[in-house]
Amino acid sequence: MSSSQSFKRYELPPLPYKIDALEPYISGQVIDVHYNGHHKGYVTNSNATLEKLEKINRGEISGYDIQGVIRNLVFNVNGHKLHSLYWQNMAPNGKGGGKPGGKLADLIATQYGSFDKFKQIFTEAMRSLPGTGWTVLYYDTETGNLEFTTFENHFMNHIAELPVVVIVDEFEHAYYLQYKNNRNSYIDAWWNVVNWDDAEKRLEKYLK
Ligand code: MN
């Protein structure tokens, strides 16, 4: 086996706005710790785990725990991919919030009757998440429905390639510095930064 065999590495994508662009709803301090601390950490740890896999592959490590290695990879790779979606899914400088338009608005009207009803159920879903994880609105390509799901921690039993339309990080690191243990206040604030243009762009990609 050639020792030149290797895995390509993950890269931290640039934050699509300035660190304080979501204020006052999400503070610059929260985004700084979240992006430069946590997200960067998931990328670093994904790549460290790939390096370990390379060494295992080359027979340079004996007595490894392959289940632990894979679990580590899933946690960190999903952490990276979910955060990459989360940043894009919020809009800077007061351009977020309001109501969606386009096909997303049509689907919401068809399935939920009104945006207010949709928002109520989405909020209830977010508030119901036990502990640490994510609430996600996704497009089900089988039914053509917009459906909700939650991911506990970063584990989805597969890598994050679900047709995500809207995604909300509910880890404590996403709000604690600003909202302490009042997660519902973070959820209410998040409705002011949700990026409906990004959601529409994602949905239209899945509809094709
Ligand atoms: Mn996070």
PDB file of N, CA and C in Angstrom, residues 99-170:
ATOM      1  N   LYS A  99     -41.508  37.272   6.679  1.00  0.00           N
ATOM      2  CA  LYS A  99     -42.152  36.067   6.152  1.00  0.00           C
ATOM      3  C   LYS A  99     -41.489  35.644   4.852  1.00  0.00           C
ATOM      4  N   PRO A 100     -41.509  34.349   4.561  1.00  0.00           N
ATOM      5  CA  PRO A 100     -40.954  33.887   3.290  1.00  0.00           C
ATOM      6  C   PRO A 100     -41.869  34.252   2.127  1.00  0.00           C
ATOM      7  N   GLY A 101     -41.285  34.189   0.919  1.00  0.00           N
ATOM      8  CA  GLY A 101     -42.087  34.359  -0.285  1.00  0.00           C
ATOM      9  C   GLY A 101     -41.915  33.136  -1.161  1.00  0.00           C
ATOM     10  N   GLY A 102     -42.232  33.280  -2.428  1.00  0.00           N
ATOM     11  CA  GLY A 102     -41.942  32.240  -3.414  1.00  0.00           C
ATOM     12  C   GLY A 102     -42.605  30.911  -3.136  1.00  0.00           C
ATOM     13  N   LYS A 103     -41.934  29.863  -3.548  1.00  0.00           N
ATOM     14  CA  LYS A 103     -42.484  28.509  -3.449  1.00  0.00           C
ATOM     15  C   LYS A 103     -42.600  28.055  -1.999  1.00  0.00           C
ATOM     16  N   LEU A 104     -41.696  28.587  -1.164  1.00  0.00           N
ATOM     17  CA  LEU A 104     -41.765  28.242   0.254  1.00  0.00           C
ATOM     18  C   LEU A 104     -43.081  28.749   0.857  1.00  0.00           C
ATOM     19  N   ALA A 105     -43.431  29.982   0.533  1.00  0.00           N
ATOM     20  CA  ALA A 105     -44.695  30.543   1.019  1.00  0.00           C
ATOM     21  C   ALA A 105     -45.875  29.714   0.497  1.00  0.00           C
ATOM     22  N   ASP A 106     -45.801  29.289  -0.768  1.00  0.00           N
ATOM     23  CA  ASP A 106     -46.888  28.478  -1.354  1.00  0.00           C
ATOM     24  C   ASP A 106     -47.042  27.154  -0.601  1.00  0.00           C
ATOM     25  N   LEU A 107     -45.910  26.493  -0.343  1.00  0.00           N
ATOM     26  CA  LEU A 107     -45.957  25.205   0.355  1.00  0.00           C
ATOM     27  C   LEU A 107     -46.484  25.360   1.780  1.00  0.00           C
ATOM     28  N   ILE A 108     -46.041  26.425   2.451  1.00  0.00           N
ATOM     29  CA  ILE A 108     -46.518  26.680   3.819  1.00  0.00           C
ATOM     30  C   ILE A 108     -48.024  26.909   3.811  1.00  0.00           C
ATOM     31  N   ALA A 109     -48.507  27.685   2.836  1.00  0.00           N
ATOM     32  CA  ALA A 109     -49.947  27.954   2.747  1.00  0.00           C
ATOM     33  C   ALA A 109     -50.723  26.672   2.484  1.00  0.00           C
ATOM     34  N   THR A 110     -50.197  25.820   1.601  1.00  0.00           N
ATOM     35  CA  THR A 110     -50.878  24.570   1.258  1.00  0.00           C
ATOM     36  C   THR A 110     -50.933  23.614   2.438  1.00  0.00           C
ATOM     37  N   GLN A 111     -49.808  23.518   3.146  1.00  0.00           N
ATOM     38  CA  GLN A 111     -49.746  22.520   4.216  1.00  0.00           C
ATOM     39  C   GLN A 111     -50.252  23.027   5.555  1.00  0.00           C
ATOM     40  N   TYR A 112     -49.960  24.276   5.850  1.00  0.00           N
ATOM     41  CA  TYR A 112     -50.228  24.781   7.204  1.00  0.00           C
ATOM     42  C   TYR A 112     -51.358  25.811   7.249  1.00  0.00           C
ATOM     43  N   GLY A 113     -51.785  26.273   6.108  1.00  0.00           N
ATOM     44  CA  GLY A 113     -52.896  27.231   6.069  1.00  0.00           C
ATOM     45  C   GLY A 113     -52.428  28.668   6.192  1.00  0.00           C
ATOM     46  N   SER A 114     -51.548  28.930   7.134  1.00  0.00           N
ATOM     47  CA  SER A 114     -51.038  30.289   7.295  1.00  0.00           C
ATOM     48  C   SER A 114     -49.620  30.250   7.856  1.00  0.00           C
ATOM     49  N   PHE A 115     -48.894  31.358   7.627  1.00  0.00           N
ATOM     50  CA  PHE A 115     -47.545  31.462   8.169  1.00  0.00           C
ATOM     51  C   PHE A 115     -47.576  31.433   9.688  1.00  0.00           C
ATOM     52  N   ASP A 116     -48.573  32.077  10.294  1.00  0.00           N
ATOM     53  CA  ASP A 116     -48.644  32.117  11.758  1.00  0.00           C
ATOM     54  C   ASP A 116     -48.786  30.717  12.362  1.00  0.00           C
ATOM     55  N   LYS A 117     -49.591  29.876  11.701  1.00  0.00           N
ATOM     56  CA  LYS A 117     -49.771  28.496  12.185  1.00  0.00           C
ATOM     57  C   LYS A 117     -48.453  27.721  12.040  1.00  0.00           C
ATOM     58  N   PHE A 118     -47.801  27.903  10.894  1.00  0.00           N
ATOM     59  CA  PHE A 118     -46.496  27.277  10.646  1.00  0.00           C
ATOM     60  C   PHE A 118     -45.480  27.716  11.701  1.00  0.00           C
ATOM     61  N   LYS A 119     -45.451  29.024  11.964  1.00  0.00           N
ATOM     62  CA  LYS A 119     -44.497  29.571  12.937  1.00  0.00           C
ATOM     63  C   LYS A 119     -44.772  29.016  14.338  1.00  0.00           C
ATOM     64  N   GLN A 120     -46.053  28.868  14.663  1.00  0.00           N
ATOM     65  CA  GLN A 120     -46.422  28.327  15.975  1.00  0.00           C
ATOM     66  C   GLN A 120     -45.904  26.891  16.139  1.00  0.00           C
ATOM     67  N   ILE A 121     -46.105  26.077  15.097  1.00  0.00           N
ATOM     68  CA  ILE A 121     -45.680  24.668  15.197  1.00  0.00           C
ATOM     69  C   ILE A 121     -44.154  24.563  15.191  1.00  0.00           C
ATOM     70  N   PHE A 122     -43.501  25.371  14.360  1.00  0.00           N
ATOM     71  CA  PHE A 122     -42.031  25.385  14.316  1.00  0.00           C
ATOM     72  C   PHE A 122     -41.485  25.777  15.698  1.00  0.00           C
ATOM     73  N   THR A 123     -42.070  26.810  16.289  1.00  0.00           N
ATOM     74  CA  THR A 123     -41.618  27.273  17.614  1.00  0.00           C
ATOM     75  C   THR A 123     -41.827  26.179  18.662  1.00  0.00           C
ATOM     76  N   GLU A 124     -42.979  25.503  18.603  1.00  0.00           N
ATOM     77  CA  GLU A 124     -43.236  24.415  19.553  1.00  0.00           C
ATOM     78  C   GLU A 124     -42.218  23.295  19.371  1.00  0.00           C
ATOM     79  N   ALA A 125     -41.881  23.013  18.102  1.00  0.00           N
ATOM     80  CA  ALA A 125     -40.875  21.966  17.838  1.00  0.00           C
ATOM     81  C   ALA A 125     -39.531  22.362  18.443  1.00  0.00           C
ATOM     82  N   MET A 126     -39.129  23.630  18.244  1.00  0.00           N
ATOM     83  CA  MET A 126     -37.848  24.098  18.793  1.00  0.00           C
ATOM     84  C   MET A 126     -37.853  24.016  20.308  1.00  0.00           C
ATOM     85  N   ARG A 127     -38.956  24.438  20.906  1.00  0.00           N
ATOM     86  CA  ARG A 127     -39.023  24.457  22.372  1.00  0.00           C
ATOM     87  C   ARG A 127     -39.049  23.048  22.956  1.00  0.00           C
ATOM     88  N   SER A 128     -39.478  22.077  22.155  1.00  0.00           N
ATOM     89  CA  SER A 128     -39.632  20.709  22.671  1.00  0.00           C
ATOM     90  C   SER A 128     -38.330  19.934  22.695  1.00  0.00           C
ATOM     91  N   LEU A 129     -37.308  20.439  22.021  1.00  0.00           N
ATOM     92  CA  LEU A 129     -36.062  19.664  21.905  1.00  0.00           C
ATOM     93  C   LEU A 129     -35.453  19.435  23.291  1.00  0.00           C
ATOM     94  N   PRO A 130     -35.296  18.173  23.684  1.00  0.00           N
ATOM     95  CA  PRO A 130     -34.686  17.929  24.991  1.00  0.00           C
ATOM     96  C   PRO A 130     -33.167  18.059  24.894  1.00  0.00           C
ATOM     97  N   GLY A 131     -32.588  18.908  25.721  1.00  0.00           N
ATOM     98  CA  GLY A 131     -31.131  19.013  25.759  1.00  0.00           C
ATOM     99  C   GLY A 131     -30.553  19.647  24.516  1.00  0.00           C
ATOM    100  N   THR A 132     -29.537  19.048  23.981  1.00  0.00           N
ATOM    101  CA  THR A 132     -28.666  19.648  22.982  1.00  0.00           C
ATOM    102  C   THR A 132     -28.955  19.114  21.597  1.00  0.00           C
ATOM    103  N   GLY A 133     -29.119  20.012  20.621  1.00  0.00           N
ATOM    104  CA  GLY A 133     -29.333  19.525  19.265  1.00  0.00           C
ATOM    105  C   GLY A 133     -29.821  20.606  18.322  1.00  0.00           C
ATOM    106  N   TRP A 134     -30.575  20.211  17.321  1.00  0.00           N
ATOM    107  CA  TRP A 134     -30.995  21.087  16.238  1.00  0.00           C
ATOM    108  C   TRP A 134     -32.452  20.824  15.896  1.00  0.00           C
ATOM    109  N   THR A 135     -33.149  21.872  15.483  1.00  0.00           N
ATOM    110  CA  THR A 135     -34.473  21.693  14.883  1.00  0.00           C
ATOM    111  C   THR A 135     -34.360  22.085  13.418  1.00  0.00           C
ATOM    112  N   VAL A 136     -34.961  21.277  12.567  1.00  0.00           N
ATOM    113  CA  VAL A 136     -34.754  21.418  11.133  1.00  0.00           C
ATOM    114  C   VAL A 136     -36.074  21.326  10.385  1.00  0.00           C
ATOM    115  N   LEU A 137     -36.279  22.245   9.466  1.00  0.00           N
ATOM    116  CA  LEU A 137     -37.353  22.144   8.483  1.00  0.00           C
ATOM    117  C   LEU A 137     -36.717  21.594   7.217  1.00  0.00           C
ATOM    118  N   TYR A 138     -37.256  20.489   6.720  1.00  0.00           N
ATOM    119  CA  TYR A 138     -36.651  19.916   5.517  1.00  0.00           C
ATOM    120  C   TYR A 138     -37.725  19.582   4.491  1.00  0.00           C
ATOM    121  N   TYR A 139     -37.271  19.425   3.268  1.00  0.00           N
ATOM    122  CA  TYR A 139     -38.169  19.069   2.172  1.00  0.00           C
ATOM    123  C   TYR A 139     -38.058  17.578   1.942  1.00  0.00           C
ATOM    124  N   ASP A 140     -39.169  16.877   2.091  1.00  0.00           N
ATOM    125  CA  ASP A 140     -39.149  15.436   1.869  1.00  0.00           C
ATOM    126  C   ASP A 140     -39.396  15.162   0.386  1.00  0.00           C
ATOM    127  N   THR A 141     -38.392  14.625  -0.271  1.00  0.00           N
ATOM    128  CA  THR A 141     -38.492  14.442  -1.726  1.00  0.00           C
ATOM    129  C   THR A 141     -39.473  13.323  -2.082  1.00  0.00           C
ATOM    130  N   GLU A 142     -39.836  12.479  -1.114  1.00  0.00           N
ATOM    131  CA  GLU A 142     -40.799  11.405  -1.391  1.00  0.00           C
ATOM    132  C   GLU A 142     -42.234  11.941  -1.409  1.00  0.00           C
ATOM    133  N   THR A 143     -42.578  12.748  -0.389  1.00  0.00           N
ATOM    134  CA  THR A 143     -43.957  13.238  -0.281  1.00  0.00           C
ATOM    135  C   THR A 143     -44.147  14.627  -0.893  1.00  0.00           C
ATOM    136  N   GLY A 144     -43.064  15.389  -0.997  1.00  0.00           N
ATOM    137  CA  GLY A 144     -43.187  16.784  -1.397  1.00  0.00           C
ATOM    138  C   GLY A 144     -43.636  17.674  -0.249  1.00  0.00           C
ATOM    139  N   ASN A 145     -43.561  17.147   0.967  1.00  0.00           N
ATOM    140  CA  ASN A 145     -43.943  17.915   2.151  1.00  0.00           C
ATOM    141  C   ASN A 145     -42.757  18.673   2.738  1.00  0.00           C
ATOM    142  N   LEU A 146     -43.068  19.783   3.407  1.00  0.00           N
ATOM    143  CA  LEU A 146     -42.133  20.386   4.350  1.00  0.00           C
ATOM    144  C   LEU A 146     -42.365  19.696   5.681  1.00  0.00           C
ATOM    145  N   GLU A 147     -41.329  19.084   6.221  1.00  0.00           N
ATOM    146  CA  GLU A 147     -41.498  18.346   7.473  1.00  0.00           C
ATOM    147  C   GLU A 147     -40.446  18.791   8.486  1.00  0.00           C
ATOM    148  N   PHE A 148     -40.773  18.602   9.751  1.00  0.00           N
ATOM    149  CA  PHE A 148     -39.855  18.978  10.831  1.00  0.00           C
ATOM    150  C   PHE A 148     -39.130  17.749  11.350  1.00  0.00           C
ATOM    151  N   THR A 149     -37.905  17.958  11.788  1.00  0.00           N
ATOM    152  CA  THR A 149     -37.199  16.918  12.516  1.00  0.00           C
ATOM    153  C   THR A 149     -36.283  17.587  13.529  1.00  0.00           C
ATOM    154  N   THR A 150     -35.852  16.808  14.503  1.00  0.00           N
ATOM    155  CA  THR A 150     -34.821  17.291  15.416  1.00  0.00           C
ATOM    156  C   THR A 150     -33.652  16.322  15.353  1.00  0.00           C
ATOM    157  N   PHE A 151     -32.466  16.872  15.506  1.00  0.00           N
ATOM    158  CA  PHE A 151     -31.265  16.039  15.629  1.00  0.00           C
ATOM    159  C   PHE A 151     -30.765  16.200  17.046  1.00  0.00           C
ATOM    160  N   GLU A 152     -30.598  15.121  17.756  1.00  0.00           N
ATOM    161  CA  GLU A 152     -29.994  15.242  19.077  1.00  0.00           C
ATOM    162  C   GLU A 152     -28.484  15.229  18.898  1.00  0.00           C
ATOM    163  N   ASN A 153     -27.836  16.179  19.604  1.00  0.00           N
ATOM    164  CA  ASN A 153     -26.398  16.321  19.437  1.00  0.00           C
ATOM    165  C   ASN A 153     -26.115  16.581  17.945  1.00  0.00           C
ATOM    166  N   HIS A 154     -25.186  15.873  17.333  1.00  0.00           N
ATOM    167  CA  HIS A 154     -24.973  16.008  15.889  1.00  0.00           C
ATOM    168  C   HIS A 154     -25.346  14.712  15.175  1.00  0.00           C
ATOM    169  N   PHE A 155     -26.063  13.831  15.842  1.00  0.00           N
ATOM    170  CA  PHE A 155     -26.218  12.484  15.294  1.00  0.00           C
ATOM    171  C   PHE A 155     -27.543  12.313  14.578  1.00  0.00           C
ATOM    172  N   MET A 156     -27.429  11.986  13.331  1.00  0.00           N
ATOM    173  CA  MET A 156     -28.600  11.839  12.478  1.00  0.00           C
ATOM    174  C   MET A 156     -28.624  10.451  11.862  1.00  0.00           C
ATOM    175  N   ASN A 157     -27.698   9.625  12.245  1.00  0.00           N
ATOM    176  CA  ASN A 157     -27.517   8.290  11.670  1.00  0.00           C
ATOM    177  C   ASN A 157     -27.077   8.330  10.217  1.00  0.00           C
ATOM    178  N   HIS A 158     -26.808   9.499   9.714  1.00  0.00           N
ATOM    179  CA  HIS A 158     -26.171   9.619   8.413  1.00  0.00           C
ATOM    180  C   HIS A 158     -25.564  11.013   8.351  1.00  0.00           C
ATOM    181  N   ILE A 159     -24.717  11.240   7.378  1.00  0.00           N
ATOM    182  CA  ILE A 159     -24.085  12.544   7.241  1.00  0.00           C
ATOM    183  C   ILE A 159     -25.111  13.546   6.730  1.00  0.00           C
ATOM    184  N   ALA A 160     -24.921  14.803   7.131  1.00  0.00           N
ATOM    185  CA  ALA A 160     -25.951  15.826   6.963  1.00  0.00           C
ATOM    186  C   ALA A 160     -26.194  16.233   5.511  1.00  0.00           C
ATOM    187  N   GLU A 161     -26.802  15.372   4.720  1.00  0.00           N
ATOM    188  CA  GLU A 161     -27.135  15.742   3.351  1.00  0.00           C
ATOM    189  C   GLU A 161     -28.648  15.745   3.148  1.00  0.00           C
ATOM    190  N   LEU A 162     -29.394  15.752   4.256  1.00  0.00           N
ATOM    191  CA  LEU A 162     -30.851  15.874   4.193  1.00  0.00           C
ATOM    192  C   LEU A 162     -31.201  17.192   3.493  1.00  0.00           C
ATOM    193  N   PRO A 163     -32.311  17.218   2.714  1.00  0.00           N
ATOM    194  CA  PRO A 163     -32.689  18.490   2.068  1.00  0.00           C
ATOM    195  C   PRO A 163     -33.145  19.535   3.092  1.00  0.00           C
ATOM    196  N   VAL A 164     -32.182  20.136   3.759  1.00  0.00           N
ATOM    197  CA  VAL A 164     -32.473  21.120   4.804  1.00  0.00           C
ATOM    198  C   VAL A 164     -32.961  22.422   4.171  1.00  0.00           C
ATOM    199  N   VAL A 165     -34.079  22.956   4.675  1.00  0.00           N
ATOM    200  CA  VAL A 165     -34.585  24.254   4.223  1.00  0.00           C
ATOM    201  C   VAL A 165     -34.252  25.320   5.272  1.00  0.00           C
ATOM    202  N   VAL A 166     -34.548  25.025   6.525  1.00  0.00           N
ATOM    203  CA  VAL A 166     -34.256  25.947   7.631  1.00  0.00           C
ATOM    204  C   VAL A 166     -33.681  25.129   8.781  1.00  0.00           C
ATOM    205  N   ILE A 167     -32.682  25.677   9.446  1.00  0.00           N
ATOM    206  CA  ILE A 167     -32.022  24.919  10.517  1.00  0.00           C
ATOM    207  C   ILE A 167     -31.703  25.844  11.685  1.00  0.00           C
ATOM    208  N   VAL A 168     -31.910  25.343  12.888  1.00  0.00           N
ATOM    209  CA  VAL A 168     -31.666  26.152  14.091  1.00  0.00           C
ATOM    210  C   VAL A 168     -30.786  25.371  15.064  1.00  0.00           C
ATOM    211  N   ASP A 169     -29.681  25.971  15.437  1.00  0.00           N
ATOM    212  CA  ASP A 169     -28.770  25.372  16.417  1.00  0.00           C
ATOM    213  C   ASP A 169     -29.317  25.646  17.813  1.00  0.00           C
ATOM    214  N   GLU A 170     -29.516  24.578  18.581  1.00  0.00           N
ATOM    215  CA  GLU A 170     -30.023  24.753  19.947  1.00  0.00           C
ATOM    216  C   GLU A 170     -29.041  24.247  21.005  1.00  0.00           C
TER     217      GLU A 170
END
